[in-house]
Amino acid sequence: MKGWLPLAGIGLLAALAGTSLFLAGRHAAPPVIESGPVDATPAAIQAAAFADADGTPRTLAQFSGKVVVVNFWATWCTPCREEMPGFVKLQSRWQARGVQFVGLAQDDAAKVAAFGRELGINYPLWLGGAEVMTLSRRLGNRLGVLPHTVLLDPQGRVVESRIGIYQEEALEARLAAITGR
Amino acid sequence: MTRFFAALAGLCLAGAASAASPLADEPLDPGKAFRPHARLVAGEPSATGSERHGIDVEYRIEPGYYLYRGRLRFEVSPPTLLIGPPELPPGTEIEDEFVGKSAIFRDRVTIHLPFVVSVAKPGRYRVKITAQGCAEGRICYAAFPQELEVNIPPGYRVTDGASPPVHRGLPR
């Protein structure tokens, strides 16, 4: 009879620990999706051509020297839109510290423009064709999904490739680590 | 009793490990999340009493995933087999504050691709699909291609006369 008491205690403790970890897991950030290898040089990344809402050609070379947060998204992608209000706040807070956000989408120009206005997006939303997802895949998006966020250092090198929602707090911590501020 | 507690502890620890593992909830490859199957429909009765001829594409969709109804595209190759506009069920309507109303498919859906000619040349055809969908609240799949094969056996012929034959070549 006495023999099972310690085991019962261990069982109860494990149950409590397991339950609390499980509950914590449910409320914590979504699990990180492993990204694939990066197959693009800084020169290739900066040479990729896009267009802004007015149709003016754009490349990431214009942000050379800054930490660039490249966000691959689409207007129809609900998880993409969940993370964007956080990006707007971070762009405001980190602009003066040399951080630049850019949204890249293979989407309808009018929809993107309307979306940018309605959500008060304070960073450029550029458009492209199939090359948008091609670049995304070359930057580690092995699943070909959205959202996908890539952090480039001031030399244009990939510092991080994140598949799935990038939560504001986690991204801010990463920016602080990259910029050393 | 001892076994009960040991089993309970094991289950809880396994659950905790699963919740804590960063790759425990990896999104499925689109080919596994959205599994289409094609079937030749030859002379089956329709709701209106006429016969149906064409290809049924049935999608089996994993729980937690959905397909956008309005973003499905179908093409048959070689294009000698002509299909009409796909017949899609209404799906489940969702409302998005930015996109507005759209319809999605969950679980299972069958899309009918009707033949528009009364005689289909026997042979092997490829149904090329472009689809878009999401894993609920996590990620969305940019347009992804899928391909299926359908075989039209020798002797297959549409007999209901519902669709007039398309005459080709010079008029007699």
Coordinates of C-alpha atoms in Angstrom, one line a residue:
Chain A
M1 CA 0.0 0.0 0.0
K2 CA 2.8 2.4 1.0
G3 CA 4.7 1.5 -2.1
W4 CA 2.4 3.3 -4.5
L5 CA 2.2 6.6 -2.6
P6 CA 5.5 8.0 -4.0
L7 CA 4.6 6.9 -7.5
A8 CA 1.2 8.5 -7.1
G9 CA 2.9 11.7 -6.0
I10 CA 5.2 11.6 -9.1
G11 CA 2.2 10.9 -11.3
L12 CA 0.2 13.9 -9.9
L13 CA 3.2 16.2 -10.3
A14 CA 3.8 15.1 -13.8
A15 CA 0.1 15.6 -14.6
L16 CA 0.2 19.1 -13.2
A17 CA 3.4 19.9 -15.1
G18 CA 2.0 18.4 -18.3
T19 CA -1.3 20.3 -18.0
S20 CA 0.4 23.6 -17.3
L21 CA 2.9 23.2 -20.1
F22 CA 0.1 22.2 -22.5
L23 CA -2.0 25.2 -21.5
A24 CA 1.0 27.5 -21.8
G25 CA 1.7 26.1 -25.2
R26 CA -1.9 26.8 -26.4
H27 CA -1.6 30.5 -25.4
A28 CA 2.0 31.0 -26.5
A29 CA 3.3 32.0 -29.9
P30 CA 2.5 29.6 -32.7
P31 CA 5.2 26.9 -33.2
V32 CA 8.0 28.0 -35.4
I33 CA 7.9 26.5 -38.8
E34 CA 11.4 25.5 -39.9
S35 CA 12.6 27.5 -42.9
G36 CA 14.6 26.0 -45.8
P37 CA 18.0 27.0 -47.0
V38 CA 18.7 30.4 -48.5
D39 CA 19.7 30.3 -52.1
A40 CA 20.2 34.0 -53.0
T41 CA 23.1 36.4 -52.7
P42 CA 22.7 39.9 -51.4
A43 CA 23.3 41.1 -55.0
A44 CA 20.5 38.8 -56.3
I45 CA 18.1 40.0 -53.5
Q46 CA 18.8 43.6 -54.3
A47 CA 18.4 43.1 -58.0
A48 CA 14.9 41.5 -57.8
A49 CA 12.5 43.9 -59.5
F50 CA 9.1 45.0 -58.2
A51 CA 6.8 47.9 -58.7
D52 CA 5.1 50.3 -56.3
A53 CA 1.4 51.2 -56.3
D54 CA 2.0 53.7 -59.1
G55 CA 3.9 51.2 -61.3
T56 CA 7.3 52.7 -60.6
P57 CA 10.0 50.1 -60.7
R58 CA 11.5 49.4 -57.3
T59 CA 14.3 47.2 -55.9
L60 CA 15.5 46.5 -52.4
A61 CA 18.8 48.2 -53.3
Q62 CA 17.2 51.5 -52.3
F63 CA 17.3 50.4 -48.7
S64 CA 21.0 49.3 -48.7
G65 CA 22.6 50.2 -45.4
K66 CA 19.4 49.5 -43.4
V67 CA 18.0 46.5 -41.6
V68 CA 15.2 45.5 -44.0
V69 CA 12.2 43.4 -43.0
V70 CA 10.8 41.9 -46.2
N71 CA 7.3 40.6 -45.7
F72 CA 5.7 38.3 -48.4
W73 CA 2.0 38.6 -48.1
A74 CA -1.4 38.7 -50.0
T75 CA -4.6 40.6 -49.4
W76 CA -6.6 37.3 -49.4
C77 CA -4.2 35.8 -46.8
T78 CA -5.9 36.2 -43.4
P79 CA -2.9 35.3 -41.2
C80 CA -0.8 37.8 -43.2
R81 CA -3.2 40.6 -42.2
E82 CA -3.1 39.5 -38.6
E83 CA 0.6 40.3 -38.2
M84 CA 0.6 43.6 -40.3
P85 CA -0.8 46.0 -37.6
G86 CA 2.2 44.9 -35.5
F87 CA 4.6 45.7 -38.4
V88 CA 3.0 49.2 -38.6
K89 CA 3.8 49.8 -35.0
L90 CA 7.4 48.4 -35.3
Q91 CA 8.0 50.5 -38.4
S92 CA 7.1 53.7 -36.4
R93 CA 9.2 52.7 -33.5
W94 CA 12.3 51.5 -35.4
Q95 CA 12.4 53.8 -38.4
A96 CA 14.8 56.2 -36.7
R97 CA 17.0 53.3 -35.8
G98 CA 17.6 52.3 -39.4
V99 CA 14.9 49.6 -39.9
Q100 CA 12.8 49.5 -43.0
F101 CA 9.8 47.3 -43.6
V102 CA 8.7 46.3 -47.2
G103 CA 5.6 44.3 -48.2
L104 CA 5.9 42.2 -51.3
A105 CA 2.8 40.7 -52.9
Q106 CA 1.7 38.9 -56.1
D107 CA -1.7 40.5 -56.0
D108 CA -4.1 42.9 -57.6
A109 CA -2.7 46.5 -57.5
A110 CA -6.0 48.2 -56.7
K111 CA -6.7 45.7 -53.8
V112 CA -3.2 46.2 -52.4
A113 CA -3.6 50.0 -52.5
A114 CA -7.0 50.0 -50.9
F115 CA -5.7 47.6 -48.2
G116 CA -2.7 49.9 -47.5
R117 CA -5.0 52.9 -47.0
E118 CA -7.6 51.1 -44.9
L119 CA -5.0 49.6 -42.5
G120 CA -2.8 52.7 -42.5
I121 CA 0.3 50.8 -43.7
N122 CA 3.2 53.1 -43.2
Y123 CA 5.8 51.1 -45.2
P124 CA 6.0 50.4 -49.0
L125 CA 3.7 47.7 -50.4
W126 CA 5.3 46.6 -53.7
L127 CA 3.9 44.2 -56.3
G128 CA 5.3 41.7 -58.6
G129 CA 4.4 38.6 -60.7
A130 CA 5.4 35.0 -60.1
E131 CA 8.9 36.2 -59.2
V132 CA 7.6 37.3 -55.8
M133 CA 7.1 33.7 -54.7
T134 CA 10.2 32.6 -56.5
L135 CA 12.2 35.0 -54.4
S136 CA 10.3 34.0 -51.3
R137 CA 11.3 30.3 -52.0
R138 CA 14.9 31.3 -52.6
L139 CA 14.9 33.0 -49.2
G140 CA 13.9 29.9 -47.4
N141 CA 10.2 29.5 -47.9
R142 CA 10.4 25.8 -48.6
L143 CA 6.6 25.4 -48.3
G144 CA 5.6 28.2 -50.7
V145 CA 3.3 29.7 -48.1
L146 CA 2.3 33.1 -46.7
P147 CA 3.1 35.0 -44.7
H148 CA 6.9 34.8 -45.0
T149 CA 9.2 37.3 -43.4
V150 CA 12.9 37.8 -44.1
L151 CA 15.3 40.0 -42.2
L152 CA 18.2 41.5 -44.1
D153 CA 21.2 43.1 -42.4
P154 CA 22.6 46.4 -43.7
Q155 CA 24.8 44.5 -46.2
G156 CA 21.7 42.7 -47.6
R157 CA 22.5 39.4 -46.1
V158 CA 19.7 37.1 -44.8
V159 CA 19.7 37.2 -41.0
E160 CA 16.4 35.3 -40.5
S161 CA 13.7 33.6 -42.6
R162 CA 10.4 33.1 -40.8
I163 CA 7.5 31.2 -42.2
G164 CA 4.2 32.0 -40.6
I165 CA 3.0 34.8 -38.4
Y166 CA 5.8 36.9 -36.9
Q167 CA 4.4 38.3 -33.7
E168 CA 5.3 41.9 -32.8
E169 CA 7.1 41.2 -29.5
A170 CA 9.2 38.4 -31.0
L171 CA 10.1 40.5 -34.1
E172 CA 11.0 43.5 -31.9
A173 CA 13.3 41.4 -29.8
R174 CA 15.0 40.2 -33.0
L175 CA 15.4 43.8 -34.3
A176 CA 17.0 44.8 -31.1
A177 CA 19.4 41.9 -31.3
I178 CA 20.3 42.7 -34.9
T179 CA 20.7 46.4 -34.5
G180 CA 22.3 46.1 -31.1
R181 CA 19.9 48.7 -29.7
Chain B
M1 CA -3.4 2.1 -9.1
T2 CA 0.4 2.4 -9.6
R3 CA -0.1 1.6 -13.3
F4 CA -2.8 4.2 -13.6
F5 CA -0.7 7.0 -12.2
A6 CA 2.3 5.9 -14.3
A7 CA 0.2 5.9 -17.5
L8 CA -1.3 9.3 -16.5
A9 CA 2.1 10.7 -16.0
G10 CA 3.3 9.3 -19.3
L11 CA 0.4 10.8 -21.2
C12 CA 0.8 14.2 -19.6
L13 CA 4.5 14.3 -20.3
A14 CA 3.9 13.2 -23.9
G15 CA 1.3 16.0 -24.2
A16 CA 3.7 18.5 -22.7
A17 CA 6.5 17.4 -25.1
S18 CA 4.2 17.7 -28.0
A19 CA 3.1 21.2 -27.0
A20 CA 6.6 22.3 -26.5
S21 CA 8.1 20.8 -29.6
P22 CA 8.7 23.6 -32.2
L23 CA 8.0 21.4 -35.2
A24 CA 5.1 19.4 -33.7
D25 CA 2.6 21.4 -35.8
E26 CA 4.3 21.6 -39.2
P27 CA 1.8 22.6 -41.9
L28 CA 1.1 19.9 -44.4
D29 CA 2.4 19.9 -47.9
P30 CA -0.5 21.3 -50.1
G31 CA -0.7 17.9 -51.8
K32 CA -1.4 16.2 -48.5
A33 CA -3.7 19.0 -47.1
F34 CA -5.8 19.1 -50.3
R35 CA -6.1 15.7 -52.0
P36 CA -8.0 15.8 -55.4
H37 CA -9.2 12.7 -57.2
A38 CA -10.7 12.7 -60.7
R39 CA -13.4 10.4 -62.0
L40 CA -15.0 10.1 -65.4
V41 CA -18.8 10.7 -65.2
A42 CA -20.5 8.9 -68.0
G43 CA -24.2 9.1 -68.3
E44 CA -25.1 9.4 -64.6
P45 CA -28.5 10.9 -63.9
S46 CA -28.5 14.5 -62.7
A47 CA -31.0 16.2 -60.4
T48 CA -32.9 17.4 -63.4
G49 CA -33.3 14.0 -64.9
S50 CA -30.8 14.4 -67.7
E51 CA -27.5 12.6 -68.0
R52 CA -24.2 14.0 -66.7
H53 CA -21.1 13.6 -68.7
G54 CA -17.8 15.0 -67.6
I55 CA -15.2 14.8 -64.9
D56 CA -15.8 14.9 -61.2
V57 CA -12.9 16.2 -59.2
E58 CA -13.4 15.3 -55.5
Y59 CA -11.2 17.1 -53.0
R60 CA -10.6 15.6 -49.6
I61 CA -9.4 18.4 -47.3
E62 CA -7.7 17.8 -44.0
P63 CA -9.3 19.2 -40.8
G64 CA -8.1 22.7 -40.1
Y65 CA -7.5 23.5 -43.8
Y66 CA -9.7 25.1 -46.4
L67 CA -9.7 25.9 -50.1
Y68 CA -10.9 29.2 -51.7
R69 CA -13.9 28.5 -54.0
G70 CA -13.2 31.5 -56.2
R71 CA -9.5 30.7 -56.7
L72 CA -9.8 27.2 -58.2
R73 CA -8.9 27.0 -61.9
F74 CA -9.2 23.9 -64.1
E75 CA -7.7 23.1 -67.5
V76 CA -7.7 19.8 -69.4
S77 CA -4.8 18.8 -71.5
P78 CA -4.7 18.0 -74.4
P79 CA -7.3 20.7 -75.1
T80 CA -9.1 18.5 -77.6
L81 CA -11.4 17.5 -74.8
L82 CA -13.5 20.6 -74.2
I83 CA -15.0 21.3 -70.8
G84 CA -17.6 23.9 -69.8
P85 CA -17.4 26.2 -66.8
P86 CA -16.8 24.2 -63.6
E87 CA -19.9 23.5 -61.5
L88 CA -18.9 24.3 -58.0
P89 CA -21.1 23.8 -54.9
P90 CA -21.7 27.1 -53.0
G91 CA -19.3 26.2 -50.2
T92 CA -19.3 28.0 -46.8
E93 CA -19.5 31.7 -46.9
I94 CA -17.1 33.7 -44.8
E95 CA -16.9 37.4 -44.4
D96 CA -13.7 39.3 -44.1
E97 CA -13.5 43.0 -43.2
F98 CA -11.1 43.7 -46.1
V99 CA -11.8 41.1 -48.8
G100 CA -15.6 41.0 -48.1
K101 CA -17.6 37.9 -48.7
S102 CA -15.9 34.8 -50.1
A103 CA -16.7 31.1 -50.1
I104 CA -14.5 28.3 -48.9
F105 CA -14.5 24.5 -49.0
R106 CA -13.7 22.3 -46.0
D107 CA -13.7 18.5 -45.5
R108 CA -14.9 17.3 -48.9
V109 CA -16.2 18.9 -52.1
T110 CA -16.9 17.6 -55.6
I111 CA -16.5 19.9 -58.6
H112 CA -18.0 18.8 -61.9
L113 CA -16.3 19.7 -65.1
P114 CA -18.9 19.1 -67.8
F115 CA -18.0 18.0 -71.4
V116 CA -19.3 20.5 -73.9
V117 CA -19.1 18.2 -76.9
S118 CA -21.3 15.2 -77.3
V119 CA -18.5 12.9 -78.3
A120 CA -15.2 12.8 -76.3
K121 CA -12.2 11.2 -78.1
P122 CA -10.9 8.3 -76.1
G123 CA -7.6 8.7 -74.5
R124 CA -5.7 9.8 -71.5
Y125 CA -6.2 13.4 -70.4
R126 CA -4.6 15.5 -67.7
V127 CA -6.7 17.7 -65.5
K128 CA -4.5 20.7 -64.4
I129 CA -5.7 22.5 -61.3
T130 CA -4.5 25.7 -59.7
A131 CA -5.7 26.1 -56.1
Q132 CA -5.3 28.4 -53.2
G133 CA -6.1 27.6 -49.6
C134 CA -5.0 28.1 -46.0
A135 CA -4.3 26.3 -42.7
E136 CA -6.7 28.0 -40.4
G137 CA -5.1 31.0 -38.6
R138 CA -1.6 30.0 -39.5
I139 CA -0.5 30.2 -43.1
C140 CA -1.9 30.3 -46.6
Y141 CA -0.7 28.5 -49.7
A142 CA 0.1 30.7 -52.6
A143 CA -1.4 29.4 -55.9
F144 CA -0.2 25.8 -56.2
P145 CA -0.6 23.4 -59.1
Q146 CA -2.0 19.9 -59.0
E147 CA -2.5 17.4 -61.8
L148 CA -4.7 14.4 -62.2
E149 CA -5.2 11.9 -65.0
V150 CA -8.5 10.7 -66.5
N151 CA -8.9 7.9 -69.0
I152 CA -11.7 8.0 -71.5
P153 CA -12.1 4.4 -72.7
P154 CA -12.7 3.4 -76.3
G155 CA -16.4 3.5 -77.1
Y156 CA -17.3 6.2 -74.6
R157 CA -20.0 8.3 -76.1
V158 CA -22.4 10.9 -74.7
T159 CA -25.9 9.8 -75.7
D160 CA -28.3 12.2 -73.9
G161 CA -28.2 14.8 -76.7
A162 CA -28.4 17.5 -74.1
S163 CA -25.4 19.2 -75.6
P164 CA -25.5 19.6 -79.4
P165 CA -22.4 18.3 -81.1
V166 CA -19.8 20.8 -82.1
H167 CA -19.2 20.6 -85.9
R168 CA -15.7 21.2 -87.0
G169 CA -14.3 21.8 -90.3
L170 CA -16.0 23.2 -93.4
P171 CA -19.8 23.1 -93.6
R172 CA -21.2 20.5 -95.9

